[in-house]
mmCIF file of C-alpha atoms in Angstrom:
data_model
loop_
_atom_site.group_PDB
_atom_site.id
_atom_site.type_symbol
_atom_site.label_atom_id
_atom_site.label_comp_id
_atom_site.label_asym_id
_atom_site.label_seq_id
_atom_site.Cartn_x
_atom_site.Cartn_y
_atom_site.Cartn_z
ATOM 1 C CA MET A 189 -5.520 14.942 13.897
ATOM 2 C CA SER A 190 -2.236 15.432 12.050
ATOM 3 C CA SER A 191 -0.474 18.424 10.528
ATOM 4 C CA LEU A 192 1.513 18.848 7.314
ATOM 5 C CA SER A 193 4.412 20.939 6.038
ATOM 6 C CA THR A 194 6.624 20.841 2.947
ATOM 7 C CA HIS A 195 10.004 22.086 1.767
ATOM 8 C CA VAL A 196 11.268 22.355 -1.823
ATOM 9 C CA LEU A 197 14.981 22.387 -2.585
ATOM 10 C CA ASP A 198 16.404 23.175 -6.033
ATOM 11 C CA ALA A 199 19.236 20.647 -6.467
ATOM 12 C CA VAL A 200 20.721 22.412 -9.496
ATOM 13 C CA ARG A 201 21.028 25.774 -7.794
ATOM 14 C CA GLY A 202 21.768 24.264 -4.384
ATOM 15 C CA ALA A 203 19.201 26.599 -2.844
ATOM 16 C CA PRO A 204 15.615 26.666 -1.591
ATOM 17 C CA ALA A 205 13.018 26.787 -4.357
ATOM 18 C CA GLN A 206 11.142 30.016 -3.728
ATOM 19 C CA HIS A 207 7.607 30.775 -4.954
ATOM 20 C CA VAL A 208 6.615 27.218 -5.888
ATOM 21 C CA ALA A 209 2.828 26.825 -5.839
ATOM 22 C CA VAL A 210 1.732 23.701 -3.919
ATOM 23 C CA THR A 211 -1.799 22.303 -3.728
ATOM 24 C CA LEU A 212 -3.086 19.699 -1.257
ATOM 25 C CA TYR A 213 -5.794 17.240 -2.303
ATOM 26 C CA ARG A 214 -7.705 14.430 -0.637
ATOM 27 C CA GLY A 215 -9.126 12.400 -3.500
ATOM 28 C CA ALA A 216 -10.425 14.908 -6.051
ATOM 29 C CA GLU A 217 -11.118 17.551 -3.394
ATOM 30 C CA GLN A 218 -8.709 20.464 -3.152
ATOM 31 C CA LEU A 219 -8.124 21.133 0.543
ATOM 32 C CA ASP A 220 -5.553 23.926 0.575
ATOM 33 C CA SER A 221 -2.803 25.625 -1.397
ATOM 34 C CA GLY A 222 0.187 27.806 -0.736
ATOM 35 C CA THR A 223 3.459 29.079 -2.135
ATOM 36 C CA THR A 224 6.907 28.323 -0.793
ATOM 37 C CA ASP A 225 8.610 31.158 1.066
ATOM 38 C CA THR A 226 12.190 32.446 0.693
ATOM 39 C CA ASP A 227 13.432 29.322 2.490
ATOM 40 C CA GLY A 228 11.449 27.037 0.141
ATOM 41 C CA ARG A 229 8.992 26.114 2.904
ATOM 42 C CA ILE A 230 5.295 26.045 3.580
ATOM 43 C CA GLY A 231 4.893 25.615 7.319
ATOM 44 C CA ALA A 232 1.291 24.414 7.353
ATOM 45 C CA LEU A 233 -1.113 23.039 4.755
ATOM 46 C CA GLY A 234 -4.601 21.680 5.242
ATOM 47 C CA GLY A 235 -5.046 22.384 8.941
ATOM 48 C CA ALA A 236 -5.839 19.338 11.066
ATOM 49 C CA LEU A 237 -5.760 16.244 8.835
ATOM 50 C CA PRO A 238 -7.655 13.062 9.680
ATOM 51 C CA ALA A 239 -6.277 9.680 8.600
ATOM 52 C CA GLY A 240 -6.444 9.116 4.856
ATOM 53 C CA THR A 241 -4.618 9.375 1.562
ATOM 54 C CA TYR A 242 -3.514 12.812 0.400
ATOM 55 C CA ARG A 243 -1.683 14.279 -2.577
ATOM 56 C CA LEU A 244 0.592 17.290 -2.878
ATOM 57 C CA VAL A 245 0.931 18.785 -6.359
ATOM 58 C CA PHE A 246 3.964 21.008 -6.920
ATOM 59 C CA ALA A 247 3.794 23.448 -9.878
ATOM 60 C CA THR A 248 7.340 22.761 -11.032
ATOM 61 C CA GLY A 249 6.800 23.838 -14.641
ATOM 62 C CA ALA A 250 5.864 27.370 -13.608
ATOM 63 C CA TYR A 251 8.791 27.475 -11.174
ATOM 64 C CA PHE A 252 11.345 26.535 -13.851
ATOM 65 C CA ALA A 253 9.690 28.756 -16.491
ATOM 66 C CA GLY A 254 10.201 31.693 -14.125
ATOM 67 C CA GLN A 255 13.912 30.891 -14.234
ATOM 68 C CA GLN A 256 13.890 30.367 -18.024
ATOM 69 C CA VAL A 257 14.837 26.709 -17.545
ATOM 70 C CA ASP A 258 13.277 23.863 -19.549
ATOM 71 C CA THR A 259 11.891 20.990 -17.499
ATOM 72 C CA PHE A 260 10.537 17.536 -18.204
ATOM 73 C CA TYR A 261 8.050 17.731 -15.307
ATOM 74 C CA PRO A 262 5.318 20.391 -15.549
ATOM 75 C CA GLU A 263 4.197 19.263 -12.112
ATOM 76 C CA VAL A 264 5.204 16.774 -9.456
ATOM 77 C CA SER A 265 2.489 14.862 -7.633
ATOM 78 C CA VAL A 266 3.312 13.119 -4.357
ATOM 79 C CA SER A 267 0.706 10.854 -2.752
ATOM 80 C CA PHE A 268 1.093 9.868 0.884
ATOM 81 C CA ALA A 269 -0.850 8.251 3.702
ATOM 82 C CA VAL A 270 -1.675 9.865 7.024
ATOM 83 C CA THR A 271 -1.963 6.878 9.340
ATOM 84 C CA GLU A 272 -1.304 8.186 12.827
ATOM 85 C CA GLU A 273 -1.581 11.447 14.725
ATOM 86 C CA ARG A 274 1.702 13.274 14.170
ATOM 87 C CA HIS A 275 3.300 16.003 12.109
ATOM 88 C CA TYR A 276 4.024 14.968 8.514
ATOM 89 C CA HIS A 277 6.733 16.734 6.514
ATOM 90 C CA VAL A 278 7.056 16.054 2.786
ATOM 91 C CA PRO A 279 10.258 17.521 1.294
ATOM 92 C CA LEU A 280 10.882 17.653 -2.451
ATOM 93 C CA LEU A 281 14.385 17.692 -3.904
ATOM 94 C CA LEU A 282 13.987 19.052 -7.415
ATOM 95 C CA SER A 283 15.895 19.456 -10.670
ATOM 96 C CA PRO A 284 14.565 20.043 -14.205
ATOM 97 C CA PHE A 285 14.800 16.330 -15.093
ATOM 98 C CA ALA A 286 14.540 14.491 -11.764
ATOM 99 C CA PHE A 287 12.989 14.690 -8.331
ATOM 100 C CA SER A 288 13.131 12.857 -5.033
ATOM 101 C CA THR A 289 11.026 12.894 -1.884
ATOM 102 C CA TYR A 290 10.855 11.183 1.491
ATOM 103 C CA ARG A 291 8.924 11.320 4.744
ATOM 104 C CA GLY A 292 10.670 13.986 6.769
ATOM 105 C CA SER A 293 10.241 14.926 10.385
#
């Protein structure tokens, strides 16, 4: 089984994105949810994950609304494949009009 964490960084502010709601899905089934901490991290989502395709949905619209900042993306959805037993880390680099992600370690 594999494990999962995430980290959200606000590229405009140059700081961790605090209090971003994140939901984990496998297909249409919601598996878990959490909110980023003061360092922009959620250390564990979903418990032990078997191989499969998953999706993280970041509530970016609510995050930016809390800062009174307009955004083009009300949410960011990142799909990824768990293919081997390991820890998966999915960081999100975020701004109101762009985002980037990669497979972290």
